[in-house]
Amino acid sequence: MDTTRLVKIEAFRSEFLDNSRDVFVYLPPSYEASSRRYPVLYMHDGRHAFFADEYGDSWEADRVVDSLASEGRMREIMVVAVSVVSSRRVAEYFHPHPGAEKALGVDCRGDLYERFLADELKPFIDSQFHTLPEPQHTALLGASAGGVISYAIGFNRPEVFGNLGVMSPYLVSTDLETLAETPMVQLHEHKAPLKVWLDTGSAEGLLILPRHVRDAAIRLKKAGFKQGEDFAFYLTPQAAHTQQDWSARLHMPLLFFFEKMAQPVRLELLGADEIALTETDVYLNAINHFDTGFALSDLEASYIVGNSEILEITPEGRLIPKALGTTTVTYQKHGLCATKTICVNPNLGPLATVRLEVTVPPETPTDTRIWAGVELPRLSAGKYGGTFRLPRGLEFAFKVSRGMGKNERSRGRYFKVEDGLELRLEVEEWE
């Protein structure tokens, strides 16, 4: 990191929240030698924008923005990274919403955090730095709970934040035993003067279900947002709920907000190879790749089905099975195409039985709780596991964990739920 362009504002005080936090301001390479003004990206969970610590890895936002600008793919921008008050993170990142406080176990104070950002911090930044203060030059971005607060603040304050980066948003809390769902935020169905990037990883397990994020995307499209113009949705293949995965695609919302013109170069057509005749909530993921590194999942796609008596597909990619059999599906756009084969199978159900078992190192404390995509009960000394009924096709990318920031020393694991799947994992060493 080039620390000469990093300004640390220590203990910035919020009267609305009655607390203080550090704020980091990253300046573009030309800042000191130029009198020009710059667009600004505000990032939640701000310390992780530039630094790794015991709670997580770095997004390396300085490297990403400098690389994009130096390669001519994006304008130079400033980054304002807003640290959290650790004990108040969850409370500050959620607005009051029916059921949310009970599910989270906190008093939601997102309305006060919104006032802190819009009415205290941004005016200060605009007064001290060479910013372009207008909403069309101001972006707000976060992941998980940070994605939720970006979404909520943006729709409440479009006159302040005109670009929203909503990554892996925690829109719904899912009970891991009953699979009951509690909405965490109000989904908006009105058009606002905003540019919205909305994404999730396909392998975030039960924490962030792609269908919740896709539903929010479809609502935006129905409200009048135009795909590729002021709205983009991306279902990221095999991406997990980690800083590494968010960092790996950080360039995409930045290109969407601040890029030069891009040209399509490749299509992908991903999704289920099999579907039950009775299923109604299975989607394809039609991805457009561009020459700048930008990508989006097409919710306005045109499909050609080889045998329309077996299958229909909506523009959003929802599969509508009509009869048993196998057919091809072709996706065409920009003079490009991608094809896959889909089977309507009579022997599939919505849930599948999966057996997971994890062996941990001998020095692991006996009262440790273990997660391998889902929490695993203790079976015996050094062994955790169980049998689970999970939605078929659900993807998990993870490291075996024994708590926040306490993961196995491994490159990571991946599995996709299918009937009869048995995984026996061994943790050789904890990080």
PDB file of N, CA and C in Angstrom, residues 310-385:
ATOM      1  N   ILE A 310     -40.986 -29.477 -23.823  1.00  0.00           N
ATOM      2  CA  ILE A 310     -40.357 -29.947 -22.584  1.00  0.00           C
ATOM      3  C   ILE A 310     -40.127 -28.806 -21.608  1.00  0.00           C
ATOM      4  N   LEU A 311     -39.790 -27.616 -22.138  1.00  0.00           N
ATOM      5  CA  LEU A 311     -39.312 -26.546 -21.261  1.00  0.00           C
ATOM      6  C   LEU A 311     -39.615 -25.184 -21.864  1.00  0.00           C
ATOM      7  N   GLU A 312     -39.960 -24.234 -20.977  1.00  0.00           N
ATOM      8  CA  GLU A 312     -40.021 -22.826 -21.339  1.00  0.00           C
ATOM      9  C   GLU A 312     -39.081 -22.056 -20.409  1.00  0.00           C
ATOM     10  N   ILE A 313     -38.665 -20.866 -20.837  1.00  0.00           N
ATOM     11  CA  ILE A 313     -37.769 -20.035 -20.022  1.00  0.00           C
ATOM     12  C   ILE A 313     -38.215 -18.583 -20.123  1.00  0.00           C
ATOM     13  N   THR A 314     -38.336 -17.914 -18.973  1.00  0.00           N
ATOM     14  CA  THR A 314     -38.687 -16.500 -18.962  1.00  0.00           C
ATOM     15  C   THR A 314     -37.443 -15.663 -19.257  1.00  0.00           C
ATOM     16  N   PRO A 315     -37.592 -14.388 -19.617  1.00  0.00           N
ATOM     17  CA  PRO A 315     -36.419 -13.533 -19.851  1.00  0.00           C
ATOM     18  C   PRO A 315     -35.500 -13.429 -18.626  1.00  0.00           C
ATOM     19  N   GLU A 316     -36.052 -13.567 -17.408  1.00  0.00           N
ATOM     20  CA  GLU A 316     -35.217 -13.540 -16.206  1.00  0.00           C
ATOM     21  C   GLU A 316     -34.432 -14.826 -16.000  1.00  0.00           C
ATOM     22  N   GLY A 317     -34.744 -15.863 -16.811  1.00  0.00           N
ATOM     23  CA  GLY A 317     -34.026 -17.129 -16.718  1.00  0.00           C
ATOM     24  C   GLY A 317     -34.746 -18.205 -15.942  1.00  0.00           C
ATOM     25  N   ARG A 318     -36.002 -17.970 -15.514  1.00  0.00           N
ATOM     26  CA  ARG A 318     -36.726 -18.987 -14.756  1.00  0.00           C
ATOM     27  C   ARG A 318     -37.155 -20.124 -15.667  1.00  0.00           C
ATOM     28  N   LEU A 319     -36.834 -21.356 -15.228  1.00  0.00           N
ATOM     29  CA  LEU A 319     -37.187 -22.544 -15.987  1.00  0.00           C
ATOM     30  C   LEU A 319     -38.613 -22.977 -15.661  1.00  0.00           C
ATOM     31  N   ILE A 320     -39.393 -23.260 -16.693  1.00  0.00           N
ATOM     32  CA  ILE A 320     -40.765 -23.737 -16.532  1.00  0.00           C
ATOM     33  C   ILE A 320     -40.861 -25.107 -17.185  1.00  0.00           C
ATOM     34  N   PRO A 321     -40.689 -26.191 -16.398  1.00  0.00           N
ATOM     35  CA  PRO A 321     -40.762 -27.538 -16.979  1.00  0.00           C
ATOM     36  C   PRO A 321     -42.190 -27.891 -17.369  1.00  0.00           C
ATOM     37  N   LYS A 322     -42.352 -28.539 -18.515  1.00  0.00           N
ATOM     38  CA  LYS A 322     -43.678 -28.876 -19.031  1.00  0.00           C
ATOM     39  C   LYS A 322     -43.867 -30.370 -19.242  1.00  0.00           C
ATOM     40  N   ALA A 323     -42.762 -31.086 -19.523  1.00  0.00           N
ATOM     41  CA  ALA A 323     -42.845 -32.521 -19.775  1.00  0.00           C
ATOM     42  C   ALA A 323     -41.483 -33.140 -19.524  1.00  0.00           C
ATOM     43  N   LEU A 324     -41.477 -34.451 -19.283  1.00  0.00           N
ATOM     44  CA  LEU A 324     -40.218 -35.149 -19.058  1.00  0.00           C
ATOM     45  C   LEU A 324     -39.427 -35.237 -20.367  1.00  0.00           C
ATOM     46  N   GLY A 325     -38.102 -35.169 -20.220  1.00  0.00           N
ATOM     47  CA  GLY A 325     -37.253 -35.270 -21.401  1.00  0.00           C
ATOM     48  C   GLY A 325     -36.052 -34.368 -21.313  1.00  0.00           C
ATOM     49  N   THR A 326     -35.291 -34.328 -22.395  1.00  0.00           N
ATOM     50  CA  THR A 326     -34.054 -33.548 -22.454  1.00  0.00           C
ATOM     51  C   THR A 326     -34.100 -32.623 -23.660  1.00  0.00           C
ATOM     52  N   THR A 327     -33.614 -31.379 -23.446  1.00  0.00           N
ATOM     53  CA  THR A 327     -33.612 -30.413 -24.539  1.00  0.00           C
ATOM     54  C   THR A 327     -32.415 -29.484 -24.418  1.00  0.00           C
ATOM     55  N   THR A 328     -32.050 -28.845 -25.498  1.00  0.00           N
ATOM     56  CA  THR A 328     -30.998 -27.826 -25.488  1.00  0.00           C
ATOM     57  C   THR A 328     -31.612 -26.454 -25.268  1.00  0.00           C
ATOM     58  N   VAL A 329     -30.793 -25.564 -24.678  1.00  0.00           N
ATOM     59  CA  VAL A 329     -31.178 -24.165 -24.501  1.00  0.00           C
ATOM     60  C   VAL A 329     -30.036 -23.310 -25.032  1.00  0.00           C
ATOM     61  N   THR A 330     -30.347 -22.367 -25.894  1.00  0.00           N
ATOM     62  CA  THR A 330     -29.337 -21.478 -26.473  1.00  0.00           C
ATOM     63  C   THR A 330     -29.650 -20.040 -26.092  1.00  0.00           C
ATOM     64  N   TYR A 331     -28.620 -19.342 -25.643  1.00  0.00           N
ATOM     65  CA  TYR A 331     -28.731 -17.925 -25.261  1.00  0.00           C
ATOM     66  C   TYR A 331     -27.943 -17.108 -26.269  1.00  0.00           C
ATOM     67  N   GLN A 332     -28.593 -16.109 -26.869  1.00  0.00           N
ATOM     68  CA  GLN A 332     -27.956 -15.282 -27.888  1.00  0.00           C
ATOM     69  C   GLN A 332     -28.063 -13.805 -27.534  1.00  0.00           C
ATOM     70  N   LYS A 333     -26.935 -13.079 -27.747  1.00  0.00           N
ATOM     71  CA  LYS A 333     -26.941 -11.631 -27.552  1.00  0.00           C
ATOM     72  C   LYS A 333     -25.650 -11.064 -28.128  1.00  0.00           C
ATOM     73  N   HIS A 334     -25.698  -9.843 -28.629  1.00  0.00           N
ATOM     74  CA  HIS A 334     -24.521  -9.146 -29.153  1.00  0.00           C
ATOM     75  C   HIS A 334     -23.822  -9.949 -30.256  1.00  0.00           C
ATOM     76  N   GLY A 335     -24.553 -10.802 -30.960  1.00  0.00           N
ATOM     77  CA  GLY A 335     -23.928 -11.630 -31.972  1.00  0.00           C
ATOM     78  C   GLY A 335     -23.150 -12.800 -31.417  1.00  0.00           C
ATOM     79  N   LEU A 336     -23.286 -13.070 -30.126  1.00  0.00           N
ATOM     80  CA  LEU A 336     -22.604 -14.178 -29.456  1.00  0.00           C
ATOM     81  C   LEU A 336     -23.656 -15.191 -29.013  1.00  0.00           C
ATOM     82  N   CYS A 337     -23.212 -16.397 -28.625  1.00  0.00           N
ATOM     83  CA  CYS A 337     -24.172 -17.381 -28.128  1.00  0.00           C
ATOM     84  C   CYS A 337     -23.513 -18.348 -27.156  1.00  0.00           C
ATOM     85  N   ALA A 338     -24.357 -18.960 -26.317  1.00  0.00           N
ATOM     86  CA  ALA A 338     -23.928 -20.006 -25.389  1.00  0.00           C
ATOM     87  C   ALA A 338     -25.060 -21.010 -25.295  1.00  0.00           C
ATOM     88  N   THR A 339     -24.708 -22.299 -25.123  1.00  0.00           N
ATOM     89  CA  THR A 339     -25.706 -23.368 -25.142  1.00  0.00           C
ATOM     90  C   THR A 339     -25.470 -24.348 -24.007  1.00  0.00           C
ATOM     91  N   LYS A 340     -26.549 -24.900 -23.462  1.00  0.00           N
ATOM     92  CA  LYS A 340     -26.452 -25.985 -22.495  1.00  0.00           C
ATOM     93  C   LYS A 340     -27.626 -26.946 -22.698  1.00  0.00           C
ATOM     94  N   THR A 341     -27.490 -28.134 -22.101  1.00  0.00           N
ATOM     95  CA  THR A 341     -28.531 -29.159 -22.182  1.00  0.00           C
ATOM     96  C   THR A 341     -29.173 -29.332 -20.808  1.00  0.00           C
ATOM     97  N   ILE A 342     -30.515 -29.418 -20.779  1.00  0.00           N
ATOM     98  CA  ILE A 342     -31.253 -29.541 -19.523  1.00  0.00           C
ATOM     99  C   ILE A 342     -32.192 -30.738 -19.616  1.00  0.00           C
ATOM    100  N   CYS A 343     -32.207 -31.530 -18.533  1.00  0.00           N
ATOM    101  CA  CYS A 343     -33.074 -32.698 -18.442  1.00  0.00           C
ATOM    102  C   CYS A 343     -34.166 -32.450 -17.418  1.00  0.00           C
ATOM    103  N   VAL A 344     -35.425 -32.677 -17.792  1.00  0.00           N
ATOM    104  CA  VAL A 344     -36.537 -32.667 -16.844  1.00  0.00           C
ATOM    105  C   VAL A 344     -36.665 -34.094 -16.319  1.00  0.00           C
ATOM    106  N   ASN A 345     -36.312 -34.274 -15.046  1.00  0.00           N
ATOM    107  CA  ASN A 345     -36.116 -35.594 -14.448  1.00  0.00           C
ATOM    108  C   ASN A 345     -37.253 -35.897 -13.472  1.00  0.00           C
ATOM    109  N   PRO A 346     -37.897 -37.068 -13.551  1.00  0.00           N
ATOM    110  CA  PRO A 346     -39.024 -37.374 -12.657  1.00  0.00           C
ATOM    111  C   PRO A 346     -38.597 -37.769 -11.250  1.00  0.00           C
ATOM    112  N   ASN A 347     -37.297 -37.976 -11.033  1.00  0.00           N
ATOM    113  CA  ASN A 347     -36.846 -38.540  -9.757  1.00  0.00           C
ATOM    114  C   ASN A 347     -36.220 -37.513  -8.819  1.00  0.00           C
ATOM    115  N   LEU A 348     -36.430 -36.246  -9.075  1.00  0.00           N
ATOM    116  CA  LEU A 348     -35.827 -35.207  -8.253  1.00  0.00           C
ATOM    117  C   LEU A 348     -36.859 -34.571  -7.331  1.00  0.00           C
ATOM    118  N   GLY A 349     -36.392 -34.108  -6.154  1.00  0.00           N
ATOM    119  CA  GLY A 349     -37.233 -33.361  -5.230  1.00  0.00           C
ATOM    120  C   GLY A 349     -36.547 -32.061  -4.858  1.00  0.00           C
ATOM    121  N   PRO A 350     -37.241 -31.141  -4.177  1.00  0.00           N
ATOM    122  CA  PRO A 350     -36.646 -29.843  -3.848  1.00  0.00           C
ATOM    123  C   PRO A 350     -35.544 -29.926  -2.792  1.00  0.00           C
ATOM    124  N   LEU A 351     -35.573 -30.953  -1.924  1.00  0.00           N
ATOM    125  CA  LEU A 351     -34.559 -31.107  -0.885  1.00  0.00           C
ATOM    126  C   LEU A 351     -33.741 -32.365  -1.142  1.00  0.00           C
ATOM    127  N   ALA A 352     -32.493 -32.349  -0.685  1.00  0.00           N
ATOM    128  CA  ALA A 352     -31.606 -33.497  -0.828  1.00  0.00           C
ATOM    129  C   ALA A 352     -30.954 -33.789   0.518  1.00  0.00           C
ATOM    130  N   THR A 353     -30.592 -35.050   0.731  1.00  0.00           N
ATOM    131  CA  THR A 353     -29.967 -35.473   1.972  1.00  0.00           C
ATOM    132  C   THR A 353     -28.448 -35.476   1.807  1.00  0.00           C
ATOM    133  N   VAL A 354     -27.768 -34.770   2.722  1.00  0.00           N
ATOM    134  CA  VAL A 354     -26.317 -34.627   2.674  1.00  0.00           C
ATOM    135  C   VAL A 354     -25.741 -35.032   4.020  1.00  0.00           C
ATOM    136  N   ARG A 355     -24.649 -35.791   4.000  1.00  0.00           N
ATOM    137  CA  ARG A 355     -23.947 -36.192   5.217  1.00  0.00           C
ATOM    138  C   ARG A 355     -22.596 -35.483   5.261  1.00  0.00           C
ATOM    139  N   LEU A 356     -22.360 -34.732   6.347  1.00  0.00           N
ATOM    140  CA  LEU A 356     -21.099 -34.009   6.531  1.00  0.00           C
ATOM    141  C   LEU A 356     -20.412 -34.501   7.792  1.00  0.00           C
ATOM    142  N   GLU A 357     -19.104 -34.671   7.715  1.00  0.00           N
ATOM    143  CA  GLU A 357     -18.327 -35.067   8.892  1.00  0.00           C
ATOM    144  C   GLU A 357     -16.966 -34.379   8.842  1.00  0.00           C
ATOM    145  N   VAL A 358     -16.561 -33.802   9.956  1.00  0.00           N
ATOM    146  CA  VAL A 358     -15.289 -33.080  10.037  1.00  0.00           C
ATOM    147  C   VAL A 358     -14.487 -33.599  11.215  1.00  0.00           C
ATOM    148  N   THR A 359     -13.217 -33.892  10.965  1.00  0.00           N
ATOM    149  CA  THR A 359     -12.266 -34.257  12.019  1.00  0.00           C
ATOM    150  C   THR A 359     -11.351 -33.057  12.256  1.00  0.00           C
ATOM    151  N   VAL A 360     -11.193 -32.655  13.519  1.00  0.00           N
ATOM    152  CA  VAL A 360     -10.405 -31.469  13.853  1.00  0.00           C
ATOM    153  C   VAL A 360      -9.134 -31.879  14.589  1.00  0.00           C
ATOM    154  N   PRO A 361      -8.116 -31.006  14.642  1.00  0.00           N
ATOM    155  CA  PRO A 361      -6.865 -31.326  15.318  1.00  0.00           C
ATOM    156  C   PRO A 361      -7.083 -31.618  16.805  1.00  0.00           C
ATOM    157  N   PRO A 362      -6.229 -32.457  17.419  1.00  0.00           N
ATOM    158  CA  PRO A 362      -6.390 -32.841  18.829  1.00  0.00           C
ATOM    159  C   PRO A 362      -6.395 -31.657  19.789  1.00  0.00           C
ATOM    160  N   GLU A 363      -5.680 -30.591  19.460  1.00  0.00           N
ATOM    161  CA  GLU A 363      -5.596 -29.447  20.374  1.00  0.00           C
ATOM    162  C   GLU A 363      -6.833 -28.557  20.350  1.00  0.00           C
ATOM    163  N   THR A 364      -7.826 -28.860  19.497  1.00  0.00           N
ATOM    164  CA  THR A 364      -9.052 -28.061  19.433  1.00  0.00           C
ATOM    165  C   THR A 364      -9.828 -28.192  20.739  1.00  0.00           C
ATOM    166  N   PRO A 365     -10.173 -27.079  21.401  1.00  0.00           N
ATOM    167  CA  PRO A 365     -10.922 -27.150  22.661  1.00  0.00           C
ATOM    168  C   PRO A 365     -12.223 -27.948  22.506  1.00  0.00           C
ATOM    169  N   THR A 366     -12.583 -28.696  23.536  1.00  0.00           N
ATOM    170  CA  THR A 366     -13.753 -29.582  23.454  1.00  0.00           C
ATOM    171  C   THR A 366     -15.074 -28.820  23.361  1.00  0.00           C
ATOM    172  N   ASP A 367     -15.102 -27.553  23.783  1.00  0.00           N
ATOM    173  CA  ASP A 367     -16.347 -26.785  23.715  1.00  0.00           C
ATOM    174  C   ASP A 367     -16.456 -25.964  22.426  1.00  0.00           C
ATOM    175  N   THR A 368     -15.580 -26.245  21.455  1.00  0.00           N
ATOM    176  CA  THR A 368     -15.580 -25.512  20.188  1.00  0.00           C
ATOM    177  C   THR A 368     -16.828 -25.830  19.361  1.00  0.00           C
ATOM    178  N   ARG A 369     -17.375 -24.788  18.707  1.00  0.00           N
ATOM    179  CA  ARG A 369     -18.452 -24.965  17.746  1.00  0.00           C
ATOM    180  C   ARG A 369     -17.846 -24.958  16.350  1.00  0.00           C
ATOM    181  N   ILE A 370     -18.264 -25.870  15.496  1.00  0.00           N
ATOM    182  CA  ILE A 370     -17.663 -26.060  14.179  1.00  0.00           C
ATOM    183  C   ILE A 370     -18.690 -25.805  13.086  1.00  0.00           C
ATOM    184  N   TRP A 371     -18.245 -25.070  12.066  1.00  0.00           N
ATOM    185  CA  TRP A 371     -19.081 -24.814  10.891  1.00  0.00           C
ATOM    186  C   TRP A 371     -18.380 -25.331   9.639  1.00  0.00           C
ATOM    187  N   ALA A 372     -19.116 -25.983   8.783  1.00  0.00           N
ATOM    188  CA  ALA A 372     -18.634 -26.409   7.465  1.00  0.00           C
ATOM    189  C   ALA A 372     -19.727 -26.080   6.452  1.00  0.00           C
ATOM    190  N   GLY A 373     -19.975 -24.804   6.279  1.00  0.00           N
ATOM    191  CA  GLY A 373     -21.131 -24.345   5.503  1.00  0.00           C
ATOM    192  C   GLY A 373     -22.360 -24.243   6.370  1.00  0.00           C
ATOM    193  N   VAL A 374     -22.606 -25.248   7.219  1.00  0.00           N
ATOM    194  CA  VAL A 374     -23.635 -25.225   8.260  1.00  0.00           C
ATOM    195  C   VAL A 374     -22.959 -25.617   9.571  1.00  0.00           C
ATOM    196  N   GLU A 375     -23.599 -25.319  10.688  1.00  0.00           N
ATOM    197  CA  GLU A 375     -23.020 -25.706  11.965  1.00  0.00           C
ATOM    198  C   GLU A 375     -23.182 -27.216  12.162  1.00  0.00           C
ATOM    199  N   LEU A 376     -22.105 -27.864  12.636  1.00  0.00           N
ATOM    200  CA  LEU A 376     -22.089 -29.313  12.807  1.00  0.00           C
ATOM    201  C   LEU A 376     -22.129 -29.681  14.285  1.00  0.00           C
ATOM    202  N   PRO A 377     -23.027 -30.573  14.700  1.00  0.00           N
ATOM    203  CA  PRO A 377     -23.037 -31.047  16.084  1.00  0.00           C
ATOM    204  C   PRO A 377     -21.773 -31.867  16.389  1.00  0.00           C
ATOM    205  N   ARG A 378     -21.404 -31.910  17.656  1.00  0.00           N
ATOM    206  CA  ARG A 378     -20.259 -32.720  18.087  1.00  0.00           C
ATOM    207  C   ARG A 378     -20.693 -34.178  18.159  1.00  0.00           C
ATOM    208  N   LEU A 379     -19.942 -35.058  17.507  1.00  0.00           N
ATOM    209  CA  LEU A 379     -20.251 -36.480  17.500  1.00  0.00           C
ATOM    210  C   LEU A 379     -19.464 -37.230  18.573  1.00  0.00           C
ATOM    211  N   SER A 380     -18.183 -36.892  18.685  1.00  0.00           N
ATOM    212  CA  SER A 380     -17.285 -37.528  19.648  1.00  0.00           C
ATOM    213  C   SER A 380     -16.042 -36.665  19.733  1.00  0.00           C
ATOM    214  N   ALA A 381     -15.075 -37.102  20.500  1.00  0.00           N
ATOM    215  CA  ALA A 381     -13.841 -36.328  20.637  1.00  0.00           C
ATOM    216  C   ALA A 381     -13.197 -36.115  19.270  1.00  0.00           C
ATOM    217  N   GLY A 382     -13.085 -34.846  18.874  1.00  0.00           N
ATOM    218  CA  GLY A 382     -12.429 -34.511  17.614  1.00  0.00           C
ATOM    219  C   GLY A 382     -13.263 -34.706  16.375  1.00  0.00           C
ATOM    220  N   LYS A 383     -14.534 -35.104  16.521  1.00  0.00           N
ATOM    221  CA  LYS A 383     -15.379 -35.334  15.350  1.00  0.00           C
ATOM    222  C   LYS A 383     -16.697 -34.573  15.472  1.00  0.00           C
ATOM    223  N   TYR A 384     -17.078 -33.937  14.354  1.00  0.00           N
ATOM    224  CA  TYR A 384     -18.317 -33.184  14.265  1.00  0.00           C
ATOM    225  C   TYR A 384     -19.021 -33.582  12.971  1.00  0.00           C
ATOM    226  N   GLY A 385     -20.339 -33.566  12.980  1.00  0.00           N
ATOM    227  CA  GLY A 385     -21.028 -33.899  11.741  1.00  0.00           C
ATOM    228  C   GLY A 385     -22.503 -34.147  11.940  1.00  0.00           C
TER     229      GLY A 385
END
